[in-house]
Short mmCIF file of C-alpha atoms in Angstrom, two decimals:
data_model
loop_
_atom_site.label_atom_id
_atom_site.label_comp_id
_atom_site.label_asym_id
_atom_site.label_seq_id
_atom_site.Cartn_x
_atom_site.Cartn_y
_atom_site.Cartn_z
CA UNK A 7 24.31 -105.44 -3.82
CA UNK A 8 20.87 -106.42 -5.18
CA UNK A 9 17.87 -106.24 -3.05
CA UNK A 10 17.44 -109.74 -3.24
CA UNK A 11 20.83 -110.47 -1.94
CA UNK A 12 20.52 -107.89 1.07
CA UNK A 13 17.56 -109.83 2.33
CA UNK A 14 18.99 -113.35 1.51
CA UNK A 15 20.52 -114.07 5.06
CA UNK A 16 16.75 -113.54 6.61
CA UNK A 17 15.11 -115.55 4.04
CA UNK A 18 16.79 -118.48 3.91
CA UNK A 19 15.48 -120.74 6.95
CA UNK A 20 15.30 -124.33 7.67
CA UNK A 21 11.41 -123.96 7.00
CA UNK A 22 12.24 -122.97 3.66
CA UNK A 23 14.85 -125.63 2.54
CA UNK A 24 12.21 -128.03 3.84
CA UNK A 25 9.98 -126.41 1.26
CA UNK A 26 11.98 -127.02 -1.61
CA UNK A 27 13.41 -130.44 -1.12
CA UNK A 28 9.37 -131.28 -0.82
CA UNK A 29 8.92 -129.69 -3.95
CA UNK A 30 11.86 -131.57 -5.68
CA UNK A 31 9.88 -134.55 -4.05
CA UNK A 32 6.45 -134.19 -4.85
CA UNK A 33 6.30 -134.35 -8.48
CA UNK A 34 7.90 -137.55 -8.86
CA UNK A 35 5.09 -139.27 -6.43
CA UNK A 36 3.10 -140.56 -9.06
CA UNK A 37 5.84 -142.01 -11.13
CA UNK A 38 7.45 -143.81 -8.38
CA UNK A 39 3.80 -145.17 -6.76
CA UNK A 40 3.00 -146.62 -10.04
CA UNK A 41 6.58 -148.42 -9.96
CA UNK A 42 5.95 -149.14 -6.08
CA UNK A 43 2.62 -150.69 -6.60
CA UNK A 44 3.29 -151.88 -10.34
CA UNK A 45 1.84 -155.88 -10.08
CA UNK A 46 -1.42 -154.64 -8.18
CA UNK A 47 -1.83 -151.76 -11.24
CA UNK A 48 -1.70 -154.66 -13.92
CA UNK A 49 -3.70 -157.24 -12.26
CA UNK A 50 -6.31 -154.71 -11.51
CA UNK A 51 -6.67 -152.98 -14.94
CA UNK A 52 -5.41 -155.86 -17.36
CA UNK A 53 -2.47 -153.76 -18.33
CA UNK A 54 0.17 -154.98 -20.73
CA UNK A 55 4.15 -154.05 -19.60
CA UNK A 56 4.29 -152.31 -22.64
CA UNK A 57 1.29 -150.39 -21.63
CA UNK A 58 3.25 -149.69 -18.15
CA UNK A 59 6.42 -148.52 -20.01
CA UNK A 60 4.18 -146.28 -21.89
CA UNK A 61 3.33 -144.11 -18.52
CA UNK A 62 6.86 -143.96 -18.06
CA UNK A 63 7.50 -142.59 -21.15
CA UNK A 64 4.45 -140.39 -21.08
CA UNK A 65 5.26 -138.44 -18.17
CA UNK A 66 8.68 -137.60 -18.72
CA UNK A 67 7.83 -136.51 -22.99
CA UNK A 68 5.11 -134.14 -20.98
CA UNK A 69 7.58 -132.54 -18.59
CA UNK A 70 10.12 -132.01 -21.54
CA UNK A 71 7.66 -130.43 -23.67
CA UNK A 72 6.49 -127.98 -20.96
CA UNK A 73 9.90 -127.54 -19.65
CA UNK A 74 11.09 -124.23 -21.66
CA UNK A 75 7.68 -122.58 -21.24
CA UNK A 76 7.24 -123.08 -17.15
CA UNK A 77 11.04 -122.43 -16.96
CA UNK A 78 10.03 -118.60 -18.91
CA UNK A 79 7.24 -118.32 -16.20
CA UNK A 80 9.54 -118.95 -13.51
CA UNK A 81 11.60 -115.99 -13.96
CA UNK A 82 8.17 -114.14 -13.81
CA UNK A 83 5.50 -115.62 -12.00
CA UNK A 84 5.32 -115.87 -7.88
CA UNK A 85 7.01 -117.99 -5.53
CA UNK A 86 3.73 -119.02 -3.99
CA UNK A 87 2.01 -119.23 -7.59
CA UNK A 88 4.38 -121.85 -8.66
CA UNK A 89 4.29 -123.86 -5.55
CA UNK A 90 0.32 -124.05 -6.53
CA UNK A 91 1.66 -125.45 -9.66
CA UNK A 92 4.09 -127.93 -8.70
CA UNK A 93 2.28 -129.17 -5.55
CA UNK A 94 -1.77 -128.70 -7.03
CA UNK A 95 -0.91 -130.13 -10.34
CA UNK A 96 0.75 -133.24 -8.29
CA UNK A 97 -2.49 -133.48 -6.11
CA UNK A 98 -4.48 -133.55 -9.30
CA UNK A 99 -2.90 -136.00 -11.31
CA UNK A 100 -2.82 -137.89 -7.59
CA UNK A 101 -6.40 -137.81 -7.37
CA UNK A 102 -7.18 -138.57 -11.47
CA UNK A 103 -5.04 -141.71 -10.57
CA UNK A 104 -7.17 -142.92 -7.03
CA UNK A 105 -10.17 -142.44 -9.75
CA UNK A 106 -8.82 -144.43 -12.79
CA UNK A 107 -10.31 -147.98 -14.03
CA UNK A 108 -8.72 -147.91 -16.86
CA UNK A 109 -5.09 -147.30 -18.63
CA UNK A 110 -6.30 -144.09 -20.55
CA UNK A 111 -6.70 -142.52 -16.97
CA UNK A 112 -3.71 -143.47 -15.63
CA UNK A 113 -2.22 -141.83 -18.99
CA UNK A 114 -3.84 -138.29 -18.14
CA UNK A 115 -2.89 -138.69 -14.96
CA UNK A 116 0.68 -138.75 -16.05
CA UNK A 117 0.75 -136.29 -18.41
CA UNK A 118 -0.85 -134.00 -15.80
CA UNK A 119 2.14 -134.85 -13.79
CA UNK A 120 4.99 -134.13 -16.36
CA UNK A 121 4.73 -130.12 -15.56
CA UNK A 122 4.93 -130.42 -12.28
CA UNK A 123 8.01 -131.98 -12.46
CA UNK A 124 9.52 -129.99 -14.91
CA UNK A 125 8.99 -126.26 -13.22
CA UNK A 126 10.31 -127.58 -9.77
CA UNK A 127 14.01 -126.69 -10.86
CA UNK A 128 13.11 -123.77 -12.07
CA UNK A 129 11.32 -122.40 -9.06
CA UNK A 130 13.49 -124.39 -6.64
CA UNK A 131 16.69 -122.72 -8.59
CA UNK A 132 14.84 -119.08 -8.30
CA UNK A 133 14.22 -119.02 -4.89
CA UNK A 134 17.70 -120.22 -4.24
CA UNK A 135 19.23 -117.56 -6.10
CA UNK A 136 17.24 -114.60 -4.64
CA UNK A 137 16.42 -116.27 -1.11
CA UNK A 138 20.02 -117.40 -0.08
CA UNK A 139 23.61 -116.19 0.11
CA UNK A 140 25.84 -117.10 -2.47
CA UNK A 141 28.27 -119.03 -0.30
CA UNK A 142 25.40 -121.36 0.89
CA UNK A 143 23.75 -122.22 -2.66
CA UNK A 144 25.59 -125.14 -3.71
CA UNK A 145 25.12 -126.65 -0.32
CA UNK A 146 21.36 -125.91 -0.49
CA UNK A 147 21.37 -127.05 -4.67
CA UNK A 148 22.51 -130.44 -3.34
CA UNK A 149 20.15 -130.57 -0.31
CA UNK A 150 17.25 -129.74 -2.36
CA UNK A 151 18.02 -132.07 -5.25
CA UNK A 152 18.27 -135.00 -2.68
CA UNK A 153 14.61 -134.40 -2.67
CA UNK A 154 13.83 -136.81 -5.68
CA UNK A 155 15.92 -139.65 -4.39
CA UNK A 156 14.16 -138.92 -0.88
CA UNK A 157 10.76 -139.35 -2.65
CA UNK A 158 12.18 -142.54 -4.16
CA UNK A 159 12.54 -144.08 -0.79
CA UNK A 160 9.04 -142.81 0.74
CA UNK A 161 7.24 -144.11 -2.62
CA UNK A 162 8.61 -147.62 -2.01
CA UNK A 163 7.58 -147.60 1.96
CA UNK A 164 4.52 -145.96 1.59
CA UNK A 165 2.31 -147.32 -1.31
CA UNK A 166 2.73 -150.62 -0.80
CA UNK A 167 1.96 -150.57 2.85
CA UNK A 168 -0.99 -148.46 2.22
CA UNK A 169 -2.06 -150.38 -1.11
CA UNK A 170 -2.75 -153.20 1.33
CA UNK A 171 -4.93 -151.43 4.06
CA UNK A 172 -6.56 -149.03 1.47
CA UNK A 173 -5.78 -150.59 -1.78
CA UNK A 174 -3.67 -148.84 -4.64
CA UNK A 175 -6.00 -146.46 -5.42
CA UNK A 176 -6.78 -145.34 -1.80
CA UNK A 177 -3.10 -145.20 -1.60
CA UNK A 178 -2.60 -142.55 -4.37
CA UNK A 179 -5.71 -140.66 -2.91
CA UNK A 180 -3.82 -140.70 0.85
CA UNK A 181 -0.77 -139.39 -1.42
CA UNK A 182 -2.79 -136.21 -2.32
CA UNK A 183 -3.76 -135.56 0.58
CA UNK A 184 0.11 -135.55 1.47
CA UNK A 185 1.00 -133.55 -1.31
CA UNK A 186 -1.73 -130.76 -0.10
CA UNK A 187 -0.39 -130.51 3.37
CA UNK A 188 2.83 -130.05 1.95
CA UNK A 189 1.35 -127.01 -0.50
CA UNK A 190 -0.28 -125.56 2.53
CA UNK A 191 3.39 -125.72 4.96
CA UNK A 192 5.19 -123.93 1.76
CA UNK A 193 2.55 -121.56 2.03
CA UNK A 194 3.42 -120.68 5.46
CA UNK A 195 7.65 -120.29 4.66
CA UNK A 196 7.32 -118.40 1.34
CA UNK A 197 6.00 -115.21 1.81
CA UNK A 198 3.46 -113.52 -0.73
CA UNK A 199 4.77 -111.29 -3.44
CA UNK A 200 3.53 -109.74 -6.30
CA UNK A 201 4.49 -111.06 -10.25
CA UNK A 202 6.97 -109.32 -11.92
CA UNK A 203 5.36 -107.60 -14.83
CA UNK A 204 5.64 -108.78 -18.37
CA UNK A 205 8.07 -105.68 -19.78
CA UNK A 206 10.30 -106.33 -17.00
CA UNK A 207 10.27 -110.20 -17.99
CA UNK A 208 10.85 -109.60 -21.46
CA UNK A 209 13.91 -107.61 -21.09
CA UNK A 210 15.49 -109.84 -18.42
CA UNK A 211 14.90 -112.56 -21.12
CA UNK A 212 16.56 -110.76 -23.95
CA UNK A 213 19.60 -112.13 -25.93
CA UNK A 214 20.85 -115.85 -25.95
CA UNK A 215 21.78 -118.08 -22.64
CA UNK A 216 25.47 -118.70 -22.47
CA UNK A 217 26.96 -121.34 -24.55
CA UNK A 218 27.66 -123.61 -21.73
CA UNK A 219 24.19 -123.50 -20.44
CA UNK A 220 23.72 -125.73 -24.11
CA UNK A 221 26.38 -127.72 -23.25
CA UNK A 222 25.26 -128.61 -20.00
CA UNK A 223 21.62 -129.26 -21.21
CA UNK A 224 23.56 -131.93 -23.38
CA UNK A 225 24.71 -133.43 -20.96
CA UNK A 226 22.01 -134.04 -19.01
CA UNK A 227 20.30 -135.26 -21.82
CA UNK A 228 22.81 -138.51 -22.33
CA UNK A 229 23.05 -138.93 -18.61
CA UNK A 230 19.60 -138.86 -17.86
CA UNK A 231 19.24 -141.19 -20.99
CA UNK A 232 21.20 -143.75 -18.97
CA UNK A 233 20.01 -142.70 -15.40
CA UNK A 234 16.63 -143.94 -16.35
CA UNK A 235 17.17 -146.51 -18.64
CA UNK A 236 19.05 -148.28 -15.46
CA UNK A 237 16.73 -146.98 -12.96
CA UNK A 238 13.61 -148.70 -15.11
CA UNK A 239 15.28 -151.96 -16.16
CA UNK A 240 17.67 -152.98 -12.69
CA UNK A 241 15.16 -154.99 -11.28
CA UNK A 242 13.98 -156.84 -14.22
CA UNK A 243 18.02 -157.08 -15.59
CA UNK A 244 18.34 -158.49 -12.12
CA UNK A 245 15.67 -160.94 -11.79
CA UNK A 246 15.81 -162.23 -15.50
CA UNK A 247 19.84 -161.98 -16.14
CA UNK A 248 21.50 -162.77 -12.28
CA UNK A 249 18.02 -164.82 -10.94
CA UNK A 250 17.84 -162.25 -8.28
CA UNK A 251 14.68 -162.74 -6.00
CA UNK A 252 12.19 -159.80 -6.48
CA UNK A 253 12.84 -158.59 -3.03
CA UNK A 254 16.37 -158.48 -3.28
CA UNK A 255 16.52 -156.79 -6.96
CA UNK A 256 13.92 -154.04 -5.35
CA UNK A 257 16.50 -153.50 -2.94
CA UNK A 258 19.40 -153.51 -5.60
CA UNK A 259 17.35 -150.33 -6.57
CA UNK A 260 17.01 -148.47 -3.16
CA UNK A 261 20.68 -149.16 -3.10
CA UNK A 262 20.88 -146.61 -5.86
CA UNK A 263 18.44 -144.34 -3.91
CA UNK A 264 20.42 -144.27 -0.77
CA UNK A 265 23.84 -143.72 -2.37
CA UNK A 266 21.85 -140.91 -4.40
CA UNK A 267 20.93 -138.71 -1.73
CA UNK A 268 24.20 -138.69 0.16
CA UNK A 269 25.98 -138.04 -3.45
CA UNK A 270 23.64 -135.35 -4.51
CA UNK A 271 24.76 -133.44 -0.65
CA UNK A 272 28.33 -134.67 -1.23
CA UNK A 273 28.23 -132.88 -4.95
CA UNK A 274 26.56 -130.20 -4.07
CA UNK A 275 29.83 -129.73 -1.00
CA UNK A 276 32.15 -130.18 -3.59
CA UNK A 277 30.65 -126.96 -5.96
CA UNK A 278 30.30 -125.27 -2.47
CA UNK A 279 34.44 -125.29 -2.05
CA UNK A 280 34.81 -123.56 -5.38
CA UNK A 281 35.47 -126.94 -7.63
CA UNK A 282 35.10 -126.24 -11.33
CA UNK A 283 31.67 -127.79 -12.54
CA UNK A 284 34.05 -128.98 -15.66
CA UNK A 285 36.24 -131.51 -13.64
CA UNK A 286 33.71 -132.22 -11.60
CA UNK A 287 31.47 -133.81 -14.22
CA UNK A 288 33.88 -135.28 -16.30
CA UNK A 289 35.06 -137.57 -13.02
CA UNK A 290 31.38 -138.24 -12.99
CA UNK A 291 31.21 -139.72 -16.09
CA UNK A 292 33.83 -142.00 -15.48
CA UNK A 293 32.46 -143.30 -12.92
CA UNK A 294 29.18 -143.77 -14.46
CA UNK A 295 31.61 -145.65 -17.58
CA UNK A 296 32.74 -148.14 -15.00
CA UNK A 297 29.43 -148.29 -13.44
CA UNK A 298 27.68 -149.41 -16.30
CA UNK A 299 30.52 -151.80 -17.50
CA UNK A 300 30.27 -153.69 -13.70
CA UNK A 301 26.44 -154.44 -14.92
CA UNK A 302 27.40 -155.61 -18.36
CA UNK A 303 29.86 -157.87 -16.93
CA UNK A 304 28.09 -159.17 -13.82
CA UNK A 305 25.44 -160.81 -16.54
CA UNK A 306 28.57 -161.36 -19.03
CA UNK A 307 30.67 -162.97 -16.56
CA UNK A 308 27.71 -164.56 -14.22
CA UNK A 309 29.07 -162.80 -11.05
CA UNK A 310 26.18 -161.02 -9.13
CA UNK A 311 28.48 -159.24 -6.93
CA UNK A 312 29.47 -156.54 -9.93
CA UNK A 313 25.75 -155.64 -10.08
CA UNK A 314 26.28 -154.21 -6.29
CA UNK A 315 29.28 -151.89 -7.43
CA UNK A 316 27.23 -151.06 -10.50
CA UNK A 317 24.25 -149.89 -8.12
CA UNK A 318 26.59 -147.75 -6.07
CA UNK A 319 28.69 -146.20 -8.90
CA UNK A 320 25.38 -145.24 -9.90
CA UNK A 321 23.89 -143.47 -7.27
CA UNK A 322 27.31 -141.82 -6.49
CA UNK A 323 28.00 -140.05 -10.30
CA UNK A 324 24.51 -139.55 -12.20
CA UNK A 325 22.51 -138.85 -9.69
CA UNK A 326 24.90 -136.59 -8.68
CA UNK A 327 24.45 -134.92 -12.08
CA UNK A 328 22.01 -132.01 -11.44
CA UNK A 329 23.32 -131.19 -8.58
CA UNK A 330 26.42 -129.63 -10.69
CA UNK A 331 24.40 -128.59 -13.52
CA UNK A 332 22.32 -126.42 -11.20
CA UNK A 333 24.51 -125.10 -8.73
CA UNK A 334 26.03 -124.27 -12.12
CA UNK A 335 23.48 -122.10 -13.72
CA UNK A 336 23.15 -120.37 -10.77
CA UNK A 337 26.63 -118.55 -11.86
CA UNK A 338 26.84 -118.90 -15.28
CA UNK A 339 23.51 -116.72 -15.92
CA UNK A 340 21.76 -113.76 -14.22
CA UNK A 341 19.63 -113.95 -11.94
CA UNK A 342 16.18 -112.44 -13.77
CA UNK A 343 17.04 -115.95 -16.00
CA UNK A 344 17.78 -118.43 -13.63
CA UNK A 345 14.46 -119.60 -14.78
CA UNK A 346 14.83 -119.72 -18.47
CA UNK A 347 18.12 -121.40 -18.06
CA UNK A 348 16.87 -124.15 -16.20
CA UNK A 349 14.12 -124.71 -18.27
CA UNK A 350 16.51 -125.65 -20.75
CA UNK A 351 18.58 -127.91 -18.38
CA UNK A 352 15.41 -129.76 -17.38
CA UNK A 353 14.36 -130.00 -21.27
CA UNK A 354 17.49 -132.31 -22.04
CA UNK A 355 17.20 -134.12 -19.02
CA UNK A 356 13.11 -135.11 -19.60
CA UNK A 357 13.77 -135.70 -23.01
CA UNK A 358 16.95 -138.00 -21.79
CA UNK A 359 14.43 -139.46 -19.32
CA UNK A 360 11.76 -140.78 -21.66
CA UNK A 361 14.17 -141.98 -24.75
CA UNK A 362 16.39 -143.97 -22.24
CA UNK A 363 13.87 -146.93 -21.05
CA UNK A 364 12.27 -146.84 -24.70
CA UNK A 365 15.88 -147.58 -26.49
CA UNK A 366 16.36 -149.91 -23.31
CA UNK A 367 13.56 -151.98 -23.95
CA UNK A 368 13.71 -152.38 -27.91
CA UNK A 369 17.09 -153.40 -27.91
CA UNK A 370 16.61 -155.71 -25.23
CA UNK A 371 13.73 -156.80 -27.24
CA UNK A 372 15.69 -157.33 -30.41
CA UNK A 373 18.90 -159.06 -29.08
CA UNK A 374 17.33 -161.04 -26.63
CA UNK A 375 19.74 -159.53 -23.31
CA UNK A 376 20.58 -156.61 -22.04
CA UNK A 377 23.78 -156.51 -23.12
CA UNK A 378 23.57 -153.75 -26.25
CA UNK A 379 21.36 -151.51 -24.14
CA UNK A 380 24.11 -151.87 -21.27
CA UNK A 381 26.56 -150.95 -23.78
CA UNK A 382 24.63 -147.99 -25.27
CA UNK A 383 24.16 -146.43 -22.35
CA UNK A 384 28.13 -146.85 -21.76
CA UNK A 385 28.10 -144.95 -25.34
CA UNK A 386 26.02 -142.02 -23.93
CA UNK A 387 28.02 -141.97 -21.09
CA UNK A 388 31.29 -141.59 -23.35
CA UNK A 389 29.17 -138.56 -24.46
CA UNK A 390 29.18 -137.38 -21.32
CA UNK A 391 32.83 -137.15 -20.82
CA UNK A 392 33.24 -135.35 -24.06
CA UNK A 393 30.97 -132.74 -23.14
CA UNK A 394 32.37 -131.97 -20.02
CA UNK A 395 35.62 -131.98 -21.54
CA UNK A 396 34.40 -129.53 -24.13
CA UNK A 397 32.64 -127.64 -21.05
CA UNK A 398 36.47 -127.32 -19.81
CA UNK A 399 37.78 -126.00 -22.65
CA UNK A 400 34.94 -123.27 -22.59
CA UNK A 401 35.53 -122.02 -19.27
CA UNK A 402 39.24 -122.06 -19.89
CA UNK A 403 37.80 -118.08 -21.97
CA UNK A 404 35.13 -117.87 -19.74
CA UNK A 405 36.00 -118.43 -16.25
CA UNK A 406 33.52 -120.17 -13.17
CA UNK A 407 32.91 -117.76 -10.14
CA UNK A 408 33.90 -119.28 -7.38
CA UNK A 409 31.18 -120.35 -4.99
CA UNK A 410 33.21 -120.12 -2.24
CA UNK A 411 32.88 -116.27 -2.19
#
């Protein structure tokens, strides 16, 4: 037994599961405030919606670029080091957006962002595997993950309530100040430790990452192409397709949130009892088939009430995705490459994440609905299922440990 396991018992408290479902969390602030406070944004600076989208886009293309780079330094770099990255850079690109008066701010405010976001798996995924015993990792996988969908919900309460004692910008401002309380907690759970050195690094990084590591990085790609292309456009398919009232289409969304946390813990239960990530995902995308297809027809067929089963069909499956994927990669590779490997996983997903609302929005701009971009995402979905499928037959010559030992 590794050193790493023998202290894993000891290491793995409550403090520090706190510390990485906050890290899961923080990234994602700025992303979700700018949704959250959207109409103040564009009244303030004259923005276009294209101009919006563009942020979207923006910050997800940055964390996909970065993503195999910070996911290298992961496997090297220390725990505490790479909480300064995820929760600094967030204050930073926090504070660059309390300061902006213009949309070119805003836009290197985002792009500051994108990293952050994109080396939280990785770190979150390291620490799991050398912090925590093997039986309790896909419990902890889905706890942590939950952290996004938790941000989701604190975004929506928090900066509009604020924007309207402090304004939006004093809102992101109160934000950082969050997001450096929660740096200086992790500080106190994580204890110091010294980088590993660059020979060592290099060696536990030698030869390729497991074919299904590739597969799974596929798969994230076409489901996060969907998750986000739904998760931008509800509101607005709701409003402009169903003649939802704002309110209620912003709750149509938090729906989605709510479901998403419980299904990311439920997921995460599931890989805990030993259930093969293969079977597991390819019942996902089913669901996420039939999810889609109850939002094509509740504009096709003028019945609102489909749009609710969409919303919770899609919280339950793709937001359930990483959960899987993770808990995953925690077997399939070593542990000295944990870090690599989910570089790669979060790679596919970014790039997924800032290609879904773009295709979204130009074919809704061409056809004049929603409908093609409803069924596109469907498409990706059908993906999906033939990955996991193909995942399957993979492990049927390469068989899953069991997490349940």
């Amino acid at each position: 037994m590794s050193a790493a396991a023998e202290h894993a018992p000891r290491r793995a408290s409550a403090g520090l599961l706190v510390v990485l479902v906050a890290a899961m969390g923080v990234g994602p602030l700025l992303n979700y405030g700018l949704s959250a406070v959207s109409p103040l944004i564009l009244a303030s600076l004259g923005m276009s919606q294209s101009q919006f989208g563009l942020l979207a886009g923006a910050v997800f293309a940055s964390a996909a670029v970065s993503s195999f780079s910070l996911g290298r330094l992961s496997d090297r770099a220390g725990t505490r080091t790479q909480l300064v990255l995820i929760f600094g850079g967030t204050v930073v690109a926090l504070v660059i957006a309390a300061l902006a008066h213009s949309f070119w701010v805003l836009l290197a405010a985002v792009i500051i962002a994108g990293p952050a976001q994109s080396i939280s798996n990785p770190t979150t995924n390291r620490v799991i595997v050398t912090s925590v015993p093997p039986h309790k990792r896909a419990g902890w996988i889905g706890i942590k993950q939950s952290g996004v969908q938790a941000s989701q919900l604190f975004s929506g309460l928090f900066f509009p309530a604020v924007a309207l004692w402090l304004g939006w910008q004093g809102a992101f401002g109160l934000a950082a100040v969050v997001a450096l309380g929660l740096l200086a907690y992790g500080f106190t759970q994580v204890p110091s430790e010294p980088a590993k050195p660059r020979s060592r690094a290099r060696r536990g990084q030698g030869g390729s990452l497991p074919f299904s590591v590739w597969l799974f990085a596929g798969f994230a790609f076409f489901s996060g192409l969907g998750m986000q292309a739904t998760n931008v456009y509800l509101p607005l398919y709701a409003v402009r397709e169903l003649g939802f009232p704002l309110v209620l289409a912003g709750a149509a969304a938090g729906v989605s949130g709510i479901v998403g946390v419980s299904s990311r813990i439920v997921w995460g239960r599931r890989m805990a009892g030993g259930a093969r990530p293969s079977g597991l995902l390819f019942a996902l995308a089913l669901g996420a088939i039939v999810g889609v297809a109850c939002l094509l027809g509740a504009g096709a067929l003028h019945q609102p009430w489909l749009v609710w089963a969409g919303v919770a069909l899609h919280g339950a499956t793709v937001l359930g995705a990483n959960v899987i994927m993770n808990a995953a990669v925690l077997v399939v590779v070593p542990p000295e490459r944990v870090g690599v490997a989910s570089g790669v996983l979060a790679a596919g997903m970014y790039t997924g994440f800032s290609l879904g609302p773009l295709i979204m929005g130009v074919l809704a701009d061409a056809t004049g609905s929603y409908d093609v971009g409803w069924l596109s995402v469907g498409a990706g979905y059908l993906v999906c299922a033939g990955l996991a499928l193909w995942l399957r037959r993979y492990g049927a010559t390469h068989p899953w440990t069991s997490f349940s030992h």
